[in-house]
Structure formats: C-alpha cells, structure tokens
Short mmCIF file of C-alpha atoms and ligand atoms in Angstrom, two decimals:
data_model
loop_
_atom_site.label_atom_id
_atom_site.label_comp_id
_atom_site.label_asym_id
_atom_site.label_seq_id
_atom_site.Cartn_x
_atom_site.Cartn_y
_atom_site.Cartn_z
CA MET A 1 49.21 -152.38 -76.05
CA LEU A 2 51.74 -151.92 -73.26
CA ARG A 3 49.04 -150.35 -71.20
CA ASN A 4 46.85 -153.39 -71.71
CA ILE A 5 49.65 -155.67 -70.62
CA ALA A 6 50.28 -153.51 -67.59
CA ARG A 7 46.63 -153.73 -66.63
CA ARG A 8 46.46 -157.50 -66.74
CA SER A 9 46.25 -159.00 -63.31
CA PHE A 10 48.91 -161.49 -62.24
CA SER A 11 48.26 -164.86 -63.78
CA SER A 12 50.40 -167.76 -64.77
CA THR A 13 50.36 -171.31 -65.91
CA ALA A 14 53.38 -172.10 -63.70
CA ALA A 15 52.78 -174.53 -60.84
CA ASN A 16 53.87 -172.08 -58.17
CA PRO A 17 53.38 -168.48 -59.22
CA TYR A 18 55.33 -165.92 -57.21
CA LYS A 19 54.80 -162.21 -57.06
CA VAL A 20 57.88 -160.14 -56.44
CA THR A 21 57.97 -156.40 -55.72
CA VAL A 22 61.00 -154.14 -56.07
CA LEU A 23 60.90 -150.91 -54.06
CA GLY A 24 63.32 -148.48 -55.67
CA ALA A 25 63.08 -150.15 -59.08
CA ALA A 26 64.17 -147.17 -61.19
CA GLY A 27 67.48 -146.68 -59.36
CA GLY A 28 70.96 -147.90 -60.14
CA ILE A 29 70.42 -151.27 -58.47
CA GLY A 30 66.68 -151.43 -59.08
CA GLN A 31 66.85 -151.43 -62.88
CA PRO A 32 69.30 -154.32 -63.43
CA LEU A 33 67.72 -156.15 -60.49
CA SER A 34 64.32 -155.90 -62.17
CA LEU A 35 65.76 -157.24 -65.41
CA LEU A 36 67.41 -160.18 -63.63
CA LEU A 37 64.17 -160.96 -61.80
CA LYS A 38 62.35 -160.90 -65.15
CA LEU A 39 64.68 -163.68 -66.24
CA ASN A 40 63.76 -165.88 -63.27
CA HIS A 41 61.13 -168.39 -64.36
CA ARG A 42 59.78 -168.67 -60.82
CA VAL A 43 58.72 -165.02 -60.89
CA THR A 44 55.31 -164.72 -62.52
CA GLY A 45 54.37 -161.24 -61.34
CA LEU A 46 56.92 -158.42 -61.09
CA ASN A 47 55.81 -155.14 -59.55
CA LEU A 48 58.21 -152.23 -59.88
CA TYR A 49 57.80 -149.21 -57.61
CA ASP A 50 59.75 -145.99 -57.40
CA LEU A 51 59.12 -142.32 -56.74
CA LYS A 52 59.72 -141.65 -60.44
CA GLY A 53 60.40 -143.68 -63.56
CA ALA A 54 59.06 -147.06 -62.47
CA LYS A 55 56.48 -147.19 -65.25
CA GLY A 56 59.15 -146.66 -67.88
CA VAL A 57 61.36 -149.37 -66.39
CA ALA A 58 58.36 -151.71 -66.21
CA ALA A 59 57.42 -151.09 -69.84
CA ASP A 60 61.03 -151.68 -70.90
CA VAL A 61 61.56 -154.87 -68.87
CA SER A 62 58.11 -156.20 -69.81
CA HIS A 63 59.24 -156.77 -73.40
CA VAL A 64 61.60 -159.54 -72.33
CA PRO A 65 59.72 -162.70 -73.33
CA THR A 66 59.56 -164.61 -70.07
CA ASN A 67 56.62 -165.85 -68.09
CA SER A 68 55.90 -162.83 -65.93
CA VAL A 69 53.63 -159.83 -66.02
CA VAL A 70 55.43 -156.61 -65.16
CA GLN A 71 53.68 -153.56 -63.73
CA GLY A 72 55.09 -150.17 -62.78
CA PHE A 73 53.83 -147.98 -59.95
CA THR A 74 54.64 -144.49 -58.67
CA PRO A 75 53.15 -142.35 -55.90
CA ASP A 76 51.56 -140.14 -58.59
CA GLU A 77 48.71 -142.57 -58.84
CA GLU A 78 46.34 -143.09 -55.95
CA GLY A 79 47.55 -146.02 -53.81
CA GLY A 80 50.61 -146.70 -56.00
CA LEU A 81 52.67 -148.23 -53.21
CA GLU A 82 49.73 -150.25 -51.93
CA LYS A 83 49.06 -151.65 -55.39
CA ALA A 84 52.75 -152.48 -55.87
CA LEU A 85 52.83 -154.44 -52.63
CA THR A 86 49.47 -156.17 -52.48
CA GLY A 87 49.86 -159.93 -52.85
CA ALA A 88 53.67 -159.89 -52.94
CA ASP A 89 55.47 -163.06 -51.85
CA VAL A 90 58.88 -161.38 -51.88
CA VAL A 91 59.72 -157.68 -51.52
CA LEU A 92 63.21 -156.40 -52.30
CA ILE A 93 64.30 -152.97 -51.03
CA PRO A 94 67.20 -151.38 -52.94
CA ALA A 95 65.76 -147.85 -52.40
CA GLY A 96 67.90 -145.06 -51.00
CA VAL A 97 71.04 -143.12 -51.75
CA PRO A 98 74.49 -144.62 -52.46
CA ARG A 99 77.89 -143.71 -51.01
CA LYS A 100 80.38 -141.26 -52.46
CA PRO A 101 84.17 -141.63 -52.03
CA GLY A 102 85.24 -141.11 -48.42
CA MET A 103 81.87 -142.16 -46.98
CA THR A 104 81.11 -145.28 -44.98
CA ARG A 105 77.84 -147.13 -45.31
CA ASP A 106 76.90 -145.80 -41.89
CA ASP A 107 77.13 -142.26 -43.29
CA LEU A 108 74.02 -143.11 -45.34
CA PHE A 109 71.98 -143.75 -42.21
CA ASN A 110 70.46 -140.29 -41.91
CA ILE A 111 68.84 -140.45 -45.34
CA ASN A 112 68.21 -144.14 -45.87
CA ALA A 113 66.87 -144.98 -42.41
CA GLY A 114 63.72 -142.92 -42.92
CA ILE A 115 63.19 -144.25 -46.44
CA VAL A 116 63.46 -147.86 -45.26
CA ARG A 117 61.27 -147.22 -42.21
CA ASP A 118 58.47 -145.81 -44.36
CA LEU A 119 58.67 -148.60 -46.91
CA ALA A 120 58.64 -151.19 -44.11
CA SER A 121 55.50 -149.58 -42.76
CA ALA A 122 53.82 -149.96 -46.16
CA ILE A 123 54.98 -153.60 -46.35
CA ALA A 124 53.44 -154.25 -42.94
CA ASP A 125 50.14 -152.81 -44.16
CA HIS A 126 49.95 -154.31 -47.64
CA ALA A 127 52.25 -157.36 -47.82
CA PRO A 128 52.48 -158.59 -44.23
CA ASN A 129 53.33 -162.17 -45.23
CA ALA A 130 56.03 -161.35 -47.75
CA ALA A 131 59.68 -162.23 -47.36
CA VAL A 132 61.52 -158.90 -47.08
CA LEU A 133 65.00 -158.66 -48.60
CA VAL A 134 66.85 -155.50 -47.57
CA ILE A 135 69.60 -154.18 -49.82
CA SER A 136 69.54 -150.49 -48.78
CA ASN A 137 72.56 -149.50 -46.74
CA PRO A 138 73.61 -149.51 -44.01
CA VAL A 139 72.23 -153.06 -43.99
CA ASN A 140 73.52 -153.65 -40.44
CA SER A 141 71.03 -150.99 -39.29
CA THR A 142 68.28 -151.01 -41.93
CA VAL A 143 67.39 -154.66 -41.27
CA PRO A 144 66.80 -153.95 -37.55
CA ILE A 145 64.74 -150.92 -38.62
CA VAL A 146 62.47 -153.16 -40.69
CA ARG A 147 62.12 -155.58 -37.79
CA GLU A 148 61.06 -152.84 -35.38
CA VAL A 149 58.49 -151.44 -37.80
CA LEU A 150 57.00 -154.87 -38.56
CA LYS A 151 56.99 -155.74 -34.85
CA ALA A 152 55.18 -152.53 -33.96
CA LYS A 153 52.49 -153.45 -36.48
CA GLY A 154 52.30 -157.03 -35.16
CA VAL A 155 53.40 -158.72 -38.40
CA TYR A 156 57.08 -159.49 -37.78
CA ASN A 157 58.15 -162.98 -38.83
CA LYS A 158 61.83 -163.58 -38.14
CA LYS A 159 61.91 -166.33 -40.74
CA LYS A 160 61.12 -163.85 -43.47
CA LEU A 161 63.39 -160.86 -42.89
CA PHE A 162 66.78 -160.91 -44.60
CA GLY A 163 69.67 -158.53 -45.08
CA VAL A 164 71.20 -159.29 -48.46
CA THR A 165 74.91 -159.98 -47.90
CA THR A 166 75.29 -162.02 -51.08
CA LEU A 167 77.59 -159.48 -52.73
CA ASP A 168 80.22 -160.30 -50.10
CA VAL A 169 79.84 -163.94 -51.10
CA LEU A 170 80.15 -163.15 -54.82
CA ARG A 171 83.22 -160.98 -54.22
CA SER A 172 84.77 -163.71 -52.08
CA SER A 173 84.41 -166.27 -54.87
CA ARG A 174 85.81 -163.90 -57.44
CA PHE A 175 88.71 -162.51 -55.41
CA LEU A 176 89.68 -165.91 -53.99
CA SER A 177 89.77 -167.39 -57.49
CA GLU A 178 92.15 -164.63 -58.57
CA VAL A 179 94.52 -165.53 -55.72
CA VAL A 180 94.47 -169.30 -56.18
CA ASN A 181 94.02 -169.17 -59.94
CA THR A 182 90.84 -171.22 -60.25
CA ASP A 183 87.42 -170.93 -61.90
CA PRO A 184 85.41 -168.52 -59.68
CA THR A 185 82.20 -170.44 -60.30
CA THR A 186 83.67 -173.35 -58.34
CA GLU A 187 84.67 -171.24 -55.33
CA LYS A 188 82.32 -171.13 -52.37
CA VAL A 189 83.03 -168.98 -49.33
CA THR A 190 80.81 -168.60 -46.28
CA VAL A 191 80.78 -164.96 -45.20
CA VAL A 192 79.45 -164.19 -41.73
CA GLY A 193 78.89 -161.11 -39.56
CA GLY A 194 77.39 -158.07 -41.27
CA HIS A 195 77.69 -156.00 -44.44
CA SER A 196 80.24 -153.25 -43.86
CA GLY A 197 84.01 -153.18 -43.59
CA LEU A 198 85.30 -155.12 -40.60
CA THR A 199 81.88 -156.66 -39.90
CA ILE A 200 82.30 -158.71 -43.11
CA VAL A 201 84.06 -161.93 -42.07
CA PRO A 202 84.90 -164.42 -44.85
CA LEU A 203 85.56 -167.87 -43.41
CA LEU A 204 88.52 -168.72 -45.60
CA SER A 205 89.59 -171.54 -43.31
CA GLN A 206 86.42 -173.37 -44.36
CA THR A 207 87.32 -173.27 -48.05
CA LYS A 208 89.20 -175.96 -49.92
CA HIS A 209 92.20 -173.59 -49.97
CA LYS A 210 92.63 -173.55 -46.19
CA SER A 211 96.17 -174.86 -46.16
CA VAL A 212 97.42 -172.64 -48.99
CA LEU A 213 95.93 -169.56 -47.35
CA GLU A 214 97.18 -170.48 -43.91
CA SER A 215 100.70 -170.91 -45.17
CA ASN A 216 100.66 -167.39 -46.63
CA LYS A 217 99.45 -164.95 -43.98
CA GLU A 218 100.16 -161.92 -46.12
CA ALA A 219 98.10 -163.18 -49.07
CA ARG A 220 95.28 -164.26 -46.75
CA GLU A 221 95.14 -160.91 -45.03
CA ALA A 222 95.22 -159.03 -48.33
CA LEU A 223 92.39 -161.19 -49.66
CA THR A 224 90.35 -160.70 -46.51
CA HIS A 225 90.85 -156.94 -46.68
CA ARG A 226 89.81 -156.88 -50.33
CA ILE A 227 86.61 -158.79 -49.55
CA GLN A 228 85.80 -156.51 -46.60
CA PHE A 229 86.41 -153.33 -48.56
CA GLY A 230 85.39 -154.48 -52.05
CA GLY A 231 82.52 -151.98 -52.02
CA ASP A 232 85.04 -149.13 -51.66
CA GLU A 233 86.82 -150.24 -54.84
CA VAL A 234 83.62 -149.62 -56.78
CA VAL A 235 82.80 -146.37 -54.97
CA GLN A 236 86.26 -145.03 -55.78
CA ALA A 237 86.17 -146.18 -59.40
CA LYS A 238 82.75 -144.57 -59.91
CA ASN A 239 84.25 -141.39 -58.49
CA GLY A 240 81.16 -139.76 -57.07
CA ALA A 241 78.63 -141.49 -59.32
CA GLY A 242 77.59 -144.03 -56.70
CA SER A 243 78.46 -147.52 -55.55
CA ALA A 244 78.04 -151.07 -56.82
CA THR A 245 74.80 -151.43 -58.76
CA LEU A 246 75.30 -154.24 -61.28
CA SER A 247 77.05 -156.73 -59.02
CA MET A 248 74.62 -155.79 -56.24
CA ALA A 249 71.71 -156.46 -58.59
CA GLN A 250 73.17 -159.88 -59.31
CA ALA A 251 73.53 -160.46 -55.57
CA GLY A 252 69.91 -159.44 -54.90
CA ALA A 253 68.58 -161.52 -57.78
CA ARG A 254 70.56 -164.55 -56.70
CA PHE A 255 69.36 -164.26 -53.12
CA ALA A 256 65.73 -163.71 -54.20
CA GLY A 257 66.08 -166.75 -56.47
CA SER A 258 67.27 -168.81 -53.51
CA VAL A 259 64.34 -167.64 -51.38
CA LEU A 260 61.96 -168.72 -54.16
CA LYS A 261 63.72 -172.08 -54.51
CA GLY A 262 63.17 -172.55 -50.78
CA PHE A 263 59.50 -171.59 -51.12
CA ASP A 264 59.24 -174.20 -53.88
CA GLY A 265 60.51 -176.90 -51.54
CA GLU A 266 63.91 -177.32 -53.17
CA LYS A 267 66.31 -179.03 -50.76
CA ASP A 268 69.66 -177.77 -49.48
CA VAL A 269 69.27 -174.16 -50.55
CA ILE A 270 71.94 -172.56 -48.38
CA GLU A 271 73.03 -168.91 -48.43
CA PRO A 272 74.74 -166.63 -45.94
CA THR A 273 72.36 -163.81 -44.93
CA PHE A 274 71.95 -161.24 -42.16
CA ILE A 275 69.01 -162.42 -40.07
CA GLU A 276 67.77 -162.42 -36.51
CA ASN A 277 70.17 -164.99 -35.20
CA PRO A 278 70.60 -166.52 -31.74
CA VAL A 279 74.35 -167.08 -32.16
CA PHE A 280 75.40 -163.94 -30.21
CA ALA A 281 72.00 -162.78 -28.99
CA SER A 282 73.03 -163.25 -25.35
CA GLU A 283 75.67 -160.54 -25.96
CA GLY A 284 73.06 -158.11 -27.29
CA ILE A 285 73.84 -158.84 -30.95
CA ASP A 286 70.64 -160.34 -32.23
CA PHE A 287 71.32 -159.99 -35.95
CA PHE A 288 74.23 -161.82 -37.51
CA ALA A 289 74.90 -163.25 -40.94
CA THR A 290 75.53 -166.97 -41.08
CA ASN A 291 74.68 -169.72 -43.49
CA VAL A 292 70.95 -170.34 -43.54
CA THR A 293 68.95 -173.13 -45.16
CA LEU A 294 65.96 -171.64 -46.95
CA GLY A 295 62.67 -173.49 -47.06
CA PRO A 296 58.95 -173.10 -47.77
CA ASN A 297 58.54 -170.71 -44.82
CA GLY A 298 61.75 -168.75 -45.29
CA VAL A 299 64.51 -169.50 -42.79
CA GLU A 300 64.40 -173.23 -42.15
CA HIS A 301 67.69 -173.74 -40.35
CA ILE A 302 70.37 -171.38 -39.06
CA HIS A 303 73.76 -173.02 -39.36
CA ALA A 304 76.38 -172.87 -36.62
CA LEU A 305 79.57 -171.01 -37.42
CA GLY A 306 81.51 -174.27 -37.53
CA GLU A 307 85.17 -174.67 -36.81
CA LEU A 308 87.02 -171.37 -36.94
CA ALA A 309 90.68 -170.46 -37.21
CA ASP A 310 92.04 -168.23 -34.43
CA TYR A 311 92.27 -165.31 -36.85
CA GLU A 312 88.57 -165.73 -37.66
CA ASP A 313 87.62 -165.78 -33.98
CA GLU A 314 89.47 -162.48 -33.65
CA MET A 315 87.73 -160.99 -36.69
CA ILE A 316 84.34 -162.02 -35.34
CA ALA A 317 85.14 -160.36 -32.01
CA VAL A 318 85.93 -157.12 -33.87
CA ALA A 319 82.81 -157.43 -36.04
CA LYS A 320 80.60 -157.88 -32.99
CA GLU A 321 81.66 -154.54 -31.50
CA THR A 322 80.49 -152.59 -34.56
CA LEU A 323 77.44 -154.74 -35.17
CA LYS A 324 76.15 -154.18 -31.66
CA LYS A 325 76.19 -150.41 -32.23
CA ASN A 326 74.77 -150.63 -35.77
CA ILE A 327 71.86 -152.83 -34.67
CA ALA A 328 71.06 -150.60 -31.68
CA LYS A 329 71.19 -147.52 -33.91
CA GLY A 330 68.50 -148.98 -36.18
CA ALA A 331 66.27 -150.05 -33.31
CA ASN A 332 66.65 -146.68 -31.52
CA PHE A 333 65.79 -144.81 -34.69
CA VAL A 334 62.42 -146.53 -34.87
CA ALA A 335 61.80 -146.09 -31.14
CA GLN A 336 62.49 -142.35 -31.48
CA SER A 337 60.30 -142.03 -34.57
CA LYS A 338 57.22 -143.07 -32.63
C1 LMR B 401 78.56 -152.84 -51.75
O1 LMR B 401 78.98 -153.68 -50.97
O2 LMR B 401 79.11 -152.63 -52.84
C2 LMR B 401 77.34 -152.05 -51.39
O3 LMR B 401 77.03 -152.24 -50.05
C3 LMR B 401 77.44 -150.60 -51.72
C4 LMR B 401 78.51 -149.85 -50.96
O4 LMR B 401 78.19 -148.77 -50.44
O5 LMR B 401 79.64 -150.29 -50.91
#
C-alpha cells in the first residue's frame, strides 16, 4: 500500500501545485523539516532524499493526511538523486554535519563544502529552474558555493538562490519578547548580514522598542549578543549531539512557505535572507542578508537597509570583514575543485 502511494506520480487538485525536494531529509533538521513541509497546503509533491533512511522518513511522513504525495529516494537506487530533483520548484539543502561545542560554523567548511557542491551540481542538472534554499553551514560560504556551481553549468538565477537566515529572525522575536515582556508572535526584527556570530546583525533600532533599547545599552548589547550566538546555546545544551534542528526546521519551513507564497502571487511577502545583493558589492561583498520581497520569480525586490543607529553601522562594518572572507572561501573552493 505504501509502496503504491510512493509510486504515484505527483498530482493534485490544488490550483498551483508545487514540488519541493529536501536534500538531507533523514537528518536532524531534515526530518522535522519534512514534516512541517507536509503540513503546508501549497506543497503537493514532497521528495525526500538522503544517503540513508529517506524512504523510511517518507513512509512515516506520508501518513499525515494532507494534500501531498511523499516519495523517498536514496543513492541505492539507480538515479535516486535525479528522481528526487526532477521537476522540483523548491529545493532545500539541510545536508551536512552539525557543530560540536567549541566549533564555529566555519569549522564545518571542510566537510560540508564538498557535500553542498555536489548537491548543487545535481540541482543544476536535474532541477535548474528550482529555487534553492541553503541551510547547510557555514551558510556564508555554502551559498556562494552553490552560486559558483550553478554559474559554471550556465543555470544560475540570482533571484532563486537563498541562504536561510530565518532562524536568526525567529530567535530575535523570541529573545526580544523576553526582554520587553511581550508576545513573541507580535515581535518582528529585521536581521541583516550573514548567518554566523558577528555577521548576524539584528536591526533593533527599527523595532517598536527602539527607545527602550536605546535607553538601556547594557540590555541592548546583551540581547544582540544572544541573537548572534543563539546557535551556540543549543550546541552547548546538546553537548556533542549536534546543533539546532527543530527550530532550524521551523525556520526552513517558514522560509520555504514564504517562497511559495511569493510564487503564488501573494503580495508583501517580506523575509530577510542571504542573497546576491548589490548593497556592498562594490566592496567585494556580493552576498548580504537584507529584507527581500518574494514574488512569482523569487526575489522581487531587495530592500535598502533603512535608517541605522550608529551602533548598527559599526556592527555592519564588523560583519562585512568576516563576510568578505567567508564568501571568497566558498567561491575559491569551487574554483579549486575544477
Ligand atoms: C543555528 O543557528 O542554530 C545553526 O546555524 C546551527 C549552528 O551551528 O549553530
């Protein structure tokens, strides 16, 4: 019975059916991410790929009674990756290894860079028009890796490549609400820069709590530090068993949901995300997270940074130094792989 379901081709009665593929679906992020995507009514086909275990995850998730057909793929079967990717509108990449205490995201580069490069190559071959959402760390370098691979294969579309920085946005809402004692669902913070430590720049001066936070430098700096290093809290608490998986899955699912809303023509879908961005390109930093309006073709509009407090200008200057190196590291890796 399950096998029959798995063999059905994608089909739906929904007006706009969307096929979504998760690469790394059996991992710590991949499993809850797959479940959350199964709950999204815009997703009508959900393809789950991993080196091992994807078929089990697919069978499990497929029992949730929503309007999508779930299929699992592994490399054991001929053309597993190709089948997982063919026809995808959105591809999410959570594949790779997580941090352990004492590691930075950049310490994952040596393992994850090659994994992401090879998956990007398969995306270029089998899903060249898909929106690609990169979760695998270090995002500041893996997103440029994907760009270089897609460019080399002549299929790069800057409107459709995203580094998922949504977890910084979720943490900002949550942590800010704890400081100002409000409902976190009402808190909205734009987070710009990148996705690691000091490259994560929450624009607290643009929140409705500007004056409170500006009158209490100590609280503001503590909040900023917590947002920038929120990932470390989880890494330490998991004590060697990995990094954020559940909140990251929520972040990936939310961002994928926003991309699909944009595809569907919904108006004013705005999310911060790490994209090819002209804002500091003249300084050699051609990826930067800012607010982006998502539309039928992916990135519709890249928002300006807006008015910044002096302390935010300073944080952006610091972020740019690291980002420049992280972006170059990704691009050089692909150049040297050739
Ligand atoms: C996070 O922000 O939690 C993730 O990027 C995982 C990590 O290594 O911190």
